[in-house]
Coordinates of N, CA and C in Angstrom, one line a residue:
M28 N 0.2 -1.8 0.0 CA 0.5 -0.1 0.1 C 0.5 1.2 -0.1
A29 N 1.9 0.8 0.8 CA 2.6 2.2 0.6 C 3.6 2.8 -0.3
V30 N 3.8 1.2 -1.2 CA 4.5 1.8 -2.4 C 3.2 2.5 -3.6
V31 N 2.5 1.9 -3.7 CA 1.3 2.3 -4.0 C 1.2 3.7 -4.3
F32 N 0.6 4.6 -2.6 CA 1.2 5.9 -2.6 C 2.5 6.5 -3.3
H33 N 3.1 5.7 -3.0 CA 4.7 7.2 -3.1 C 5.0 6.6 -5.0
D34 N 4.0 5.5 -5.7 CA 4.2 6.1 -7.1 C 3.4 6.5 -7.7
V35 N 1.9 7.0 -7.1 CA 0.9 8.0 -7.0 C 1.3 9.3 -6.8
T36 N 2.2 9.3 -5.6 CA 3.1 10.7 -5.7 C 3.8 11.2 -6.8
A37 N 4.9 10.0 -6.9 CA 5.8 10.8 -8.1 C 5.3 11.4 -9.0
R38 N 4.4 10.0 -9.6 CA 3.1 10.0 -10.7 C 2.8 11.7 -11.0
K39 N 2.0 12.3 -9.7 CA 1.8 13.8 -9.5 C 2.8 14.7 -9.7
Q40 N 3.9 14.9 -8.8 CA 4.5 15.7 -9.5 C 5.2 15.6 -10.2
L41 N 5.5 14.9 -11.4 CA 5.8 14.0 -12.7 C 4.8 15.5 -13.2
E42 N 3.8 15.4 -13.5 CA 2.9 15.9 -13.8 C 2.7 17.0 -13.7
R43 N 3.0 17.8 -12.6 CA 3.1 19.2 -12.2 C 4.2 19.5 -12.3
L44 N 5.6 18.6 -12.4 CA 6.6 19.5 -12.8 C 6.2 19.6 -14.8
R45 N 5.8 18.7 -15.1 CA 5.1 19.0 -16.9 C 4.4 20.3 -17.0
D46 N 3.6 20.5 -16.8 CA 2.3 21.6 -16.7 C 3.2 22.4 -16.1
E47 N 4.2 22.4 -15.2 CA 4.9 24.0 -14.9 C 5.7 24.1 -16.1
F48 N 6.7 23.1 -16.6 CA 7.2 23.3 -18.1 C 6.8 23.5 -19.2
T49 N 5.3 23.3 -19.4 CA 4.7 23.6 -20.5 C 4.3 25.2 -20.8
A50 N 4.0 25.4 -19.1 CA 3.3 27.0 -19.3 C 4.6 28.2 -19.0
M51 N 5.8 27.5 -18.8 CA 6.9 28.0 -18.7 C 7.4 28.4 -20.5
M52 N 7.2 27.6 -21.3 CA 7.6 27.3 -22.6 C 6.5 28.1 -23.5
V53 N 5.3 28.3 -23.0 CA 3.7 28.9 -23.7 C 4.2 30.0 -23.6
H54 N 4.8 30.8 -22.1 CA 5.2 31.9 -21.7 C 6.4 33.0 -22.9
E55 N 7.4 31.8 -22.3 CA 8.4 32.5 -23.8 C 8.0 32.3 -25.0
L56 N 7.4 31.9 -25.4 CA 6.9 31.8 -27.0 C 6.2 32.5 -27.3
R57 N 4.6 33.1 -26.1 CA 3.9 34.1 -26.6 C 5.3 35.5 -26.3
T58 N 6.0 35.3 -25.3 CA 6.4 36.7 -25.4 C 7.1 37.5 -26.6
P59 N 7.9 36.3 -27.1 CA 8.3 37.4 -28.5 C 7.2 37.5 -29.3
L60 N 5.9 36.4 -29.6 CA 5.2 37.1 -30.7 C 4.3 37.7 -30.5
T61 N 4.4 38.4 -29.0 CA 3.3 39.9 -28.7 C 4.6 40.6 -29.3
T62 N 5.9 40.8 -29.0 CA 5.8 41.5 -29.6 C 6.6 42.2 -31.1
I63 N 6.5 40.5 -31.8 CA 6.5 40.5 -33.5 C 5.6 40.9 -33.8
S64 N 4.5 40.9 -33.4 CA 2.8 41.1 -33.7 C 2.5 42.9 -33.7
Y65 N 3.0 43.1 -32.3 CA 3.1 44.3 -31.8 C 3.8 46.0 -32.9
S66 N 5.7 45.3 -33.0 CA 5.9 45.5 -33.7 C 5.8 46.6 -35.2
T67 N 5.1 44.9 -36.3 CA 4.4 45.0 -37.1 C 3.5 45.4 -37.4
D68 N 2.4 45.4 -36.7 CA 1.2 46.6 -36.2 C 1.1 47.7 -36.3
M69 N 2.1 48.1 -35.9 CA 2.6 49.3 -35.6 C 3.7 50.3 -36.9
M70 N 4.4 48.9 -37.8 CA 5.0 49.5 -39.2 C 3.3 49.4 -40.0
L71 N 2.6 48.9 -39.6 CA 1.7 48.5 -41.0 C 0.7 49.8 -41.0
S72 N 0.6 50.0 -40.0 CA 0.1 51.1 -39.7 C -0.1 53.3 -39.4
D73 N 1.6 52.7 -39.3 CA 1.8 54.1 -39.2 C 3.7 54.4 -40.5
I74 N 3.4 53.5 -40.8 CA 4.4 53.4 -42.1 C 5.1 54.9 -42.9
G75 N 3.7 55.1 -43.5 CA 3.7 56.8 -43.4 C 3.9 57.9 -42.5
K76 N 3.8 57.6 -41.3 CA 4.1 58.6 -40.5 C 5.5 58.4 -40.1
M77 N 6.1 57.2 -40.4 CA 7.6 56.9 -40.0 C 8.5 57.2 -40.6
T78 N 9.6 57.8 -40.0 CA 11.1 57.6 -40.5 C 12.3 56.4 -41.0
S79 N 12.6 56.8 -41.7 CA 13.5 55.2 -41.7 C 14.6 54.6 -41.1
E80 N 15.0 55.3 -40.0 CA 15.5 55.0 -38.3 C 14.4 53.9 -38.0
Q81 N 13.4 54.7 -37.8 CA 12.2 54.0 -37.2 C 11.6 52.9 -37.3
V82 N 11.6 53.3 -38.4 CA 11.3 51.1 -39.7 C 12.5 50.3 -39.1
G83 N 13.6 51.4 -39.7 CA 15.0 50.3 -39.1 C 15.3 49.7 -37.7
E84 N 14.8 49.9 -36.4 CA 14.9 50.3 -35.7 C 14.0 49.4 -35.5
S85 N 12.8 49.5 -36.1 CA 11.3 48.0 -35.4 C 11.9 46.9 -36.4
I86 N 12.5 46.7 -37.5 CA 12.6 45.9 -38.0 C 14.0 44.4 -37.3
K87 N 14.5 46.1 -36.8 CA 15.5 45.1 -36.1 C 15.1 44.4 -34.3
I88 N 13.8 45.0 -34.1 CA 13.3 44.3 -33.0 C 12.9 42.9 -33.3
V89 N 12.0 43.4 -34.9 CA 11.5 41.8 -35.3 C 13.0 40.8 -35.4
Q90 N 13.4 41.1 -36.0 CA 14.4 39.9 -37.0 C 15.3 40.0 -35.1
S91 N 15.3 40.2 -34.2 CA 16.1 39.9 -33.1 C 15.5 38.8 -31.8
T92 N 13.6 39.4 -31.4 CA 13.2 38.7 -31.4 C 12.7 37.5 -32.1
A93 N 12.7 37.5 -33.4 CA 12.2 35.8 -34.3 C 14.2 35.1 -33.8
S94 N 14.8 35.4 -34.4 CA 16.1 35.1 -33.7 C 15.9 34.2 -32.1
H95 N 15.5 34.6 -31.5 CA 15.8 34.0 -30.1 C 14.0 33.6 -29.9
M96 N 12.9 33.1 -30.7 CA 12.0 32.4 -31.0 C 12.7 31.1 -31.4
L97 N 13.9 31.4 -32.8 CA 14.2 30.2 -33.9 C 15.4 29.5 -32.4
E98 N 15.8 30.3 -32.1 CA 16.9 29.3 -31.0 C 16.3 28.8 -29.8
L99 N 15.4 29.3 -29.1 CA 14.1 28.2 -28.5 C 13.9 27.1 -29.1
V100 N 12.9 27.4 -30.2 CA 12.8 26.1 -30.5 C 13.6 25.3 -30.6
N101 N 14.8 25.3 -32.1 CA 15.8 24.6 -31.7 C 16.3 24.1 -30.8
E102 N 16.5 24.3 -28.8 CA 16.6 24.1 -28.2 C 15.6 22.9 -28.0
L103 N 14.7 23.3 -27.8 CA 13.2 22.1 -27.8 C 13.6 20.9 -28.7
L104 N 14.1 20.7 -29.9 CA 14.0 19.9 -30.3 C 15.6 19.1 -30.0
D105 N 16.5 19.5 -29.7 CA 17.4 19.1 -29.2 C 17.8 18.4 -28.3
V106 N 16.6 18.8 -27.2 CA 16.2 17.8 -25.8 C 15.2 17.3 -26.6
A107 N 14.3 16.9 -27.1 CA 13.5 16.0 -27.4 C 14.3 14.6 -27.9
K108 N 14.8 15.2 -29.4 CA 16.1 14.1 -29.5 C 17.3 13.7 -28.4
I109 N 17.5 13.9 -27.7 CA 18.3 14.1 -26.3 C 17.5 12.7 -26.0
E110 N 16.0 13.3 -25.2 CA 15.4 11.9 -24.3 C 15.1 10.6 -25.0
A111 N 14.9 10.9 -26.9 CA 14.4 10.1 -27.4 C 15.5 9.1 -28.1
G112 N 17.4 9.4 -27.2 CA 18.1 8.9 -27.8 C 18.4 8.9 -29.3
K113 N 17.6 10.0 -30.1 CA 18.2 10.1 -31.3 C 19.2 11.5 -31.8
F114 N 19.9 12.0 -30.3 CA 20.8 12.9 -30.6 C 22.1 12.3 -31.2
Q115 N 22.3 13.0 -32.1 CA 23.5 12.7 -33.4 C 24.3 14.0 -33.1
I116 N 26.2 13.5 -33.2 CA 27.0 14.4 -33.3 C 27.8 14.3 -34.6
V117 N 28.5 14.6 -35.1 CA 29.6 14.2 -36.2 C 30.8 14.7 -35.4
K118 N 31.6 13.7 -35.4 CA 32.8 14.4 -34.5 C 33.8 14.4 -35.7
K119 N 34.9 14.6 -35.7 CA 36.0 14.4 -36.5 C 37.6 15.5 -35.3
E120 N 39.1 15.1 -36.4 CA 39.4 15.5 -35.6 C 40.1 17.5 -35.5
D121 N 40.3 17.8 -34.5 CA 39.7 19.2 -34.8 C 40.5 20.0 -33.7
N122 N 41.0 21.7 -33.6 CA 41.7 22.4 -33.0 C 40.6 22.9 -32.1
L123 N 40.8 22.0 -30.2 CA 40.3 23.3 -29.4 C 39.7 23.8 -29.2
A124 N 41.6 24.6 -28.9 CA 42.0 25.7 -28.6 C 41.8 26.8 -29.3
S125 N 41.2 26.7 -30.6 CA 41.1 27.9 -31.9 C 39.7 28.2 -31.4
L126 N 38.6 26.8 -31.5 CA 37.3 26.6 -31.5 C 37.1 27.7 -29.8
V127 N 38.2 27.7 -29.0 CA 37.7 28.4 -27.7 C 38.1 29.6 -27.8
S128 N 38.9 29.9 -28.6 CA 39.3 31.3 -28.9 C 38.7 31.7 -29.8
D129 N 37.8 31.5 -30.6 CA 36.6 32.0 -32.0 C 35.5 32.2 -31.3
T130 N 35.6 31.3 -29.8 CA 33.9 31.6 -29.2 C 34.2 33.0 -28.7
V131 N 35.4 33.0 -27.6 CA 35.1 34.4 -26.4 C 35.1 35.7 -27.8
A132 N 36.0 35.9 -28.6 CA 35.9 36.3 -29.9 C 34.6 37.1 -30.8
M133 N 33.9 36.0 -30.7 CA 32.0 36.3 -31.5 C 31.6 36.7 -29.9
I134 N 31.5 36.3 -28.8 CA 30.6 37.1 -27.3 C 31.7 38.3 -27.2
K135 N 32.5 38.6 -26.7 CA 33.8 39.2 -26.2 C 32.9 41.0 -26.2
P136 N 32.1 41.4 -27.4 CA 30.7 42.5 -27.3 C 30.5 42.3 -26.2
M137 N 30.1 41.2 -26.0 CA 28.5 41.5 -25.0 C 29.4 42.0 -23.8
A138 N 30.8 41.1 -23.5 CA 31.1 41.4 -21.9 C 31.3 42.8 -22.1
D139 N 31.8 43.3 -23.4 CA 32.6 44.8 -23.2 C 31.2 45.6 -22.5
Q140 N 29.8 45.0 -23.3 CA 28.7 46.1 -23.1 C 28.6 46.3 -21.2
K141 N 28.9 45.3 -21.0 CA 28.9 45.2 -19.1 C 30.2 45.2 -18.7
H142 N 31.5 46.0 -19.1 CA 32.5 46.1 -19.0 C 33.1 44.8 -18.0
L143 N 33.3 43.8 -18.6 CA 33.4 42.9 -17.9 C 34.7 41.9 -18.9
Q144 N 35.7 41.5 -18.1 CA 37.5 41.1 -19.1 C 37.3 39.2 -18.5
I145 N 37.3 39.5 -20.1 CA 37.3 38.1 -20.2 C 38.7 37.9 -20.3
V146 N 39.3 36.5 -19.5 CA 40.8 36.3 -19.4 C 40.7 34.5 -20.2
L147 N 41.6 34.4 -20.9 CA 41.4 33.2 -22.0 C 43.1 32.6 -21.1
S148 N 42.9 31.2 -20.8 CA 44.1 30.5 -20.3 C 43.5 29.4 -21.6
V149 N 44.2 28.7 -22.5 CA 44.6 28.2 -23.4 C 46.1 27.1 -23.1
A150 N 46.4 25.9 -22.4 CA 47.3 25.5 -22.3 C 47.8 25.5 -23.2
P151 N 49.0 25.1 -23.9 CA 50.2 25.5 -24.9 C 49.8 24.1 -26.5
D152 N 50.0 23.3 -24.8 CA 50.0 22.1 -25.3 C 48.7 21.1 -25.5
L153 N 47.5 22.1 -25.6 CA 46.7 21.4 -25.9 C 46.2 20.3 -27.2
P154 N 46.2 19.1 -27.2 CA 46.0 18.5 -28.3 C 44.8 18.6 -29.2
T155 N 45.2 18.7 -30.3 CA 43.7 18.1 -31.7 C 43.2 16.8 -31.3
I156 N 42.1 16.7 -30.7 CA 40.8 15.9 -30.7 C 39.8 15.9 -31.3
S157 N 39.3 14.5 -31.3 CA 37.7 14.9 -32.4 C 36.9 14.9 -31.6
F158 N 36.2 15.9 -32.2 CA 34.9 16.2 -31.7 C 33.8 16.6 -32.8
D159 N 32.7 17.2 -32.8 CA 31.7 17.7 -33.0 C 31.8 19.4 -33.1
R160 N 32.7 20.4 -34.1 CA 32.7 21.3 -33.3 C 32.3 22.6 -33.8
R161 N 30.9 22.0 -34.2 CA 29.3 23.2 -34.2 C 28.3 22.6 -32.4
R162 N 28.5 21.9 -32.6 CA 27.8 21.8 -31.7 C 28.8 21.8 -29.9
I163 N 30.6 21.5 -29.8 CA 30.7 21.9 -29.1 C 30.6 23.1 -28.7
G164 N 30.8 24.1 -30.1 CA 30.6 25.3 -30.5 C 29.9 25.8 -29.4
Q165 N 28.4 25.4 -29.4 CA 27.3 25.7 -29.0 C 27.1 25.6 -27.3
V166 N 27.8 24.4 -26.8 CA 28.0 24.1 -25.4 C 29.3 26.0 -24.8
L167 N 29.9 25.7 -25.4 CA 30.8 26.6 -24.7 C 30.1 28.1 -25.2
N168 N 29.7 28.9 -26.1 CA 28.3 29.8 -26.3 C 27.4 30.2 -25.0
N169 N 26.8 28.9 -24.7 CA 25.8 28.5 -23.5 C 26.7 29.0 -22.6
L170 N 27.3 28.2 -22.1 CA 28.1 28.6 -20.8 C 28.8 30.6 -20.7
L171 N 29.3 30.5 -21.7 CA 29.8 32.0 -21.5 C 28.6 33.0 -21.8
S172 N 27.7 33.0 -22.2 CA 26.4 34.0 -22.2 C 26.0 34.0 -20.9
N173 N 25.6 32.6 -20.4 CA 25.1 32.3 -18.6 C 26.8 33.3 -18.1
A174 N 27.5 32.9 -17.9 CA 28.7 33.9 -17.6 C 28.4 34.9 -17.8
I175 N 27.7 35.7 -18.8 CA 28.1 37.6 -18.6 C 26.6 37.8 -18.5
K176 N 25.7 36.5 -18.5 CA 24.3 37.4 -17.9 C 24.4 37.7 -16.3
Y177 N 24.7 36.6 -15.9 CA 24.6 36.1 -14.3 C 26.2 37.0 -13.4
T178 N 26.6 37.9 -14.4 CA 27.9 38.9 -13.7 C 27.9 40.5 -13.7
E179 N 27.6 40.7 -12.8 CA 27.3 41.9 -12.8 C 28.9 43.1 -12.8
T180 N 29.8 42.7 -12.2 CA 31.1 43.5 -12.6 C 31.9 42.0 -12.2
G181 N 33.4 42.2 -12.6 CA 34.2 41.5 -11.9 C 34.8 41.0 -13.4
Q182 N 34.6 39.7 -13.8 CA 36.0 39.0 -15.2 C 35.0 37.7 -15.7
I183 N 35.5 36.8 -15.8 CA 34.9 35.7 -16.6 C 36.3 35.4 -17.4
E184 N 36.4 34.0 -16.2 CA 38.0 33.3 -16.6 C 37.7 31.6 -17.7
I185 N 38.2 31.4 -19.0 CA 38.2 30.7 -19.6 C 39.4 29.6 -19.4
L186 N 39.4 28.4 -19.3 CA 40.7 27.6 -19.1 C 40.1 26.1 -19.7
A187 N 41.5 25.9 -20.4 CA 41.8 24.4 -20.9 C 43.0 23.6 -21.0
H188 N 42.4 22.7 -20.8 CA 44.3 21.8 -20.8 C 43.2 20.3 -20.2
S189 N 44.7 20.0 -20.8 CA 44.5 18.3 -20.6 C 45.3 17.6 -19.6
T190 N 44.7 16.1 -19.0 CA 44.8 15.8 -18.2 C 45.3 14.0 -18.5
H191 N 45.8 13.5 -18.3 CA 46.2 12.4 -19.0 C 46.2 11.4 -18.2
S192 N 45.7 9.7 -17.7 CA 45.5 8.8 -17.0 C 47.0 8.2 -17.1
T193 N 47.8 8.2 -15.6 CA 48.7 7.1 -15.8 C 48.0 6.1 -15.0
G194 N 47.0 5.7 -15.1 CA 46.2 3.8 -14.4 C 46.2 3.3 -15.4
S195 N 45.2 3.2 -16.5 CA 44.8 3.1 -17.6 C 45.9 1.9 -18.6
G196 N 47.2 2.6 -18.4 CA 47.9 1.6 -19.4 C 47.8 1.5 -20.3
Q197 N 46.9 2.9 -21.1 CA 46.0 3.0 -22.8 C 46.7 4.0 -23.0
A198 N 47.5 3.9 -24.2 CA 47.9 5.4 -25.3 C 46.9 6.0 -25.2
G199 N 47.2 7.6 -25.7 CA 46.2 8.5 -25.9 C 45.1 8.7 -24.6
S200 N 45.3 7.7 -23.9 CA 44.1 8.1 -22.3 C 43.7 9.3 -21.7
G201 N 43.2 10.2 -21.2 CA 43.1 11.3 -20.6 C 41.8 12.0 -21.1
Q202 N 42.0 13.3 -21.0 CA 41.0 13.9 -21.4 C 41.2 15.6 -21.2
V203 N 40.5 16.2 -22.0 CA 40.8 17.8 -22.2 C 39.4 18.1 -21.2
V204 N 40.0 19.4 -20.3 CA 39.0 20.0 -19.7 C 38.8 21.2 -20.1
V205 N 37.5 22.1 -19.8 CA 37.4 23.7 -20.3 C 36.3 24.1 -19.1
S206 N 36.5 25.3 -18.6 CA 35.8 25.4 -17.7 C 35.9 27.1 -17.7
V207 N 34.7 27.4 -17.4 CA 33.9 28.7 -17.6 C 33.8 29.2 -16.3
K208 N 34.7 29.6 -15.3 CA 34.7 30.3 -13.9 C 34.4 31.9 -14.2
D209 N 32.8 32.6 -13.6 CA 32.5 33.9 -13.2 C 32.9 34.0 -11.8
S210 N 32.6 35.3 -11.6 CA 32.4 36.8 -10.3 C 30.9 36.8 -10.1
G211 N 30.3 35.7 -10.5 CA 28.7 36.2 -10.6 C 28.0 36.0 -9.2
E212 N 26.7 35.8 -9.1 CA 25.8 35.9 -8.7 C 25.5 34.4 -7.9
G213 N 26.5 33.8 -8.3 CA 26.5 32.0 -7.6 C 25.4 31.3 -7.5
I214 N 25.7 30.2 -7.1 CA 24.1 29.3 -7.1 C 24.0 28.9 -5.6
P215 N 23.2 28.3 -4.5 CA 23.0 27.5 -3.7 C 23.1 26.4 -4.2
A216 N 24.1 25.6 -3.3 CA 24.7 24.3 -3.0 C 23.3 23.3 -3.4
E217 N 21.9 24.0 -2.6 CA 21.2 22.7 -2.9 C 20.3 23.2 -4.2
D218 N 20.8 24.3 -5.0 CA 20.5 23.9 -6.4 C 20.9 23.3 -7.6
L219 N 22.2 23.2 -7.2 CA 23.6 22.9 -8.5 C 23.0 21.5 -8.9
P220 N 22.9 20.5 -7.9 CA 22.2 19.3 -8.7 C 21.1 19.1 -9.8
K221 N 19.9 20.3 -9.5 CA 19.0 20.5 -10.6 C 19.4 21.7 -11.6
L222 N 20.3 21.7 -12.1 CA 21.0 22.7 -13.2 C 20.9 22.5 -14.3
F223 N 21.5 20.9 -14.2 CA 21.3 20.2 -15.9 C 19.5 19.2 -16.3
S224 N 18.4 19.4 -15.3 CA 17.4 19.3 -15.7 C 16.5 19.5 -16.0
K225 N 15.7 19.3 -16.9 CA 14.6 19.7 -18.1 C 13.5 20.3 -17.1
F226 N 13.6 19.7 -16.1 CA 12.2 20.3 -15.1 C 12.5 21.2 -13.9
E227 N 13.1 21.9 -13.7 CA 14.1 22.5 -12.6 C 14.9 23.8 -13.4
Q228 N 14.8 24.6 -13.9 CA 15.0 25.8 -14.6 C 14.6 26.8 -14.0
L229 N 13.5 26.3 -12.9 CA 12.5 27.7 -11.9 C 13.5 28.7 -10.8
G230 N 14.6 28.1 -10.3 CA 15.3 28.5 -9.8 C 15.8 30.1 -9.2
K231 N 16.2 30.2 -8.8 CA 16.7 31.9 -8.4 C 18.6 31.7 -9.1
G232 N 18.7 32.7 -8.9 CA 20.3 33.4 -9.3 C 20.6 32.5 -10.9
E233 N 22.0 32.4 -10.8 CA 22.0 31.6 -12.0 C 20.7 30.4 -13.0
T234 N 20.3 29.9 -12.0 CA 19.6 28.9 -12.3 C 18.2 29.4 -13.2
G235 N 17.8 30.6 -13.1 CA 16.8 31.2 -14.0 C 16.3 32.5 -13.5
E236 N 16.6 33.4 -12.7 CA 15.8 34.5 -12.1 C 16.1 35.6 -13.0
K237 N 16.9 35.1 -13.9 CA 16.7 36.7 -15.2 C 16.0 36.2 -15.7
G238 N 15.7 35.4 -16.3 CA 14.2 35.2 -17.4 C 14.9 33.9 -17.9
G239 N 14.2 33.2 -19.0 CA 14.9 32.0 -20.0 C 14.2 30.7 -19.1
T240 N 15.2 30.1 -20.2 CA 14.3 28.5 -19.6 C 15.7 27.8 -19.1
G241 N 17.0 28.0 -19.4 CA 16.9 27.1 -18.8 C 18.3 25.9 -19.7
L242 N 16.8 26.0 -20.9 CA 17.0 24.2 -21.1 C 18.4 24.4 -22.2
G243 N 19.7 25.7 -22.0 CA 20.3 25.4 -22.8 C 21.6 24.9 -22.3
L244 N 21.1 24.5 -20.8 CA 22.3 23.2 -19.9 C 22.0 22.3 -20.0
V245 N 20.8 22.0 -20.0 CA 20.2 20.7 -20.9 C 20.9 20.1 -22.2
V246 N 20.6 20.4 -22.4 CA 21.4 20.5 -24.1 C 23.1 20.1 -24.2
A247 N 23.2 21.2 -23.6 CA 25.2 20.9 -23.0 C 25.0 19.8 -22.7
K248 N 24.8 19.4 -21.5 CA 25.2 18.4 -21.1 C 24.3 16.9 -21.9
G249 N 23.3 17.2 -23.4 CA 23.7 15.8 -23.8 C 24.7 15.8 -25.0
I250 N 24.9 17.2 -25.2 CA 26.3 17.4 -26.5 C 27.3 17.1 -25.5
V251 N 27.7 17.0 -24.5 CA 29.1 16.5 -23.4 C 28.5 14.5 -23.7
E252 N 27.7 14.8 -22.9 CA 27.6 13.2 -22.4 C 27.5 12.3 -24.7
A253 N 27.3 13.4 -25.2 CA 27.8 12.4 -26.1 C 28.8 11.8 -26.9
H254 N 29.5 12.2 -26.5 CA 30.9 13.0 -27.1 C 32.1 11.9 -25.8
G255 N 30.6 11.5 -24.9 CA 31.4 10.3 -23.7 C 32.3 11.6 -22.8
G256 N 31.9 12.3 -22.4 CA 32.7 13.7 -21.5 C 31.3 13.6 -20.5
K257 N 31.7 14.6 -19.7 CA 30.9 14.7 -18.0 C 30.7 16.8 -18.1
I258 N 30.1 17.0 -17.5 CA 29.5 18.1 -17.2 C 29.2 18.6 -16.2
R259 N 29.4 19.8 -15.2 CA 29.5 19.8 -14.4 C 29.1 21.4 -13.4
A260 N 28.4 22.0 -12.5 CA 28.9 22.9 -11.8 C 29.6 23.1 -10.7
E261 N 29.9 24.4 -10.2 CA 30.7 23.9 -8.9 C 30.3 25.7 -8.1
S262 N 30.3 26.0 -7.8 CA 29.9 27.4 -6.8 C 29.5 26.9 -5.3
E263 N 30.9 28.4 -4.3 CA 30.4 28.3 -3.2 C 29.6 29.0 -2.2
G264 N 28.8 29.7 -3.2 CA 27.3 29.6 -2.8 C 26.6 31.1 -3.5
P265 N 25.6 32.0 -2.8 CA 24.9 33.3 -3.0 C 26.1 33.9 -3.3
G266 N 26.2 34.4 -4.9 CA 27.7 36.4 -4.9 C 28.9 35.8 -4.3
K267 N 29.3 34.3 -4.8 CA 31.1 33.6 -4.8 C 31.2 33.1 -5.9
G268 N 29.8 33.7 -7.5 CA 30.3 32.8 -8.7 C 30.2 31.5 -8.8
T269 N 30.6 31.2 -10.1 CA 30.2 29.5 -10.3 C 31.0 29.7 -11.2
T270 N 31.4 28.1 -10.9 CA 32.6 27.6 -12.4 C 31.9 26.2 -12.9
F271 N 31.7 26.2 -14.3 CA 30.9 25.1 -15.2 C 32.4 24.7 -16.0
S272 N 32.4 23.5 -16.0 CA 33.5 22.9 -16.5 C 33.2 21.1 -17.3
F273 N 33.3 21.2 -18.2 CA 33.1 19.7 -19.5 C 34.1 19.4 -19.6
T274 N 34.3 18.0 -20.1 CA 35.4 17.4 -20.2 C 35.2 17.0 -21.6
L275 N 36.3 16.2 -22.2 CA 36.8 16.1 -23.5 C 37.1 14.2 -23.9
P276 N 37.4 13.5 -24.0 CA 37.9 12.4 -23.8 C 39.3 12.4 -25.4
L277 N 40.1 12.3 -24.6 CA 41.9 12.2 -26.2 C 40.8 11.4 -26.7
N278 N 40.9 9.9 -26.7 CA 40.4 8.6 -27.5 C 39.8 8.9 -28.0

């Protein structure tokens, strides 16, 4: 009887989490759709009165909002593939150091807007490994974007190095470790295990207080694990920053 009660309770909790997740997704899609609808309605009704600058600004808003929606839909599709066991990556020998540098250069303007310093530390002997450049770039972009989003002052460090196993006896055993460390809001210890769960993105601090679904971390976990690696988050608590690290195997 107790087992049946436990099963029913767990099922109801899962249903509640699914309902909350669905409501959150509806909100995340409705908000940009409302923005697009308002901007296009304004252009259609006032196009004769608007200056070219005003028209251009409205078009930029629509474009930016549509891009946000596309990103969200792509994340939802990725999560669905991960959960169905159909998520695929295309690995080839590539230079991870160059990908890290390229991603930092691409995202640096976001940090500059908040006057945040980005410190890049890549080991000079970082080996060439086999990985999906587009997908790992997606992971890096997500971690760096989150770090910038939740850091108001200070700096963000990106570190990359390799470690070699001494006990396996297999040539080339070991892994590459990439870390993104910020001086931002930090995360309570009890929230750390929830970060990479689809149904646990409604908390505070770097778990979602400033908006967003947190699905990027769910996708990042799926990408890293598809490579045979692991991803984790560490924080000493609120106000003490957060470090996200992921590993990729050398062989």
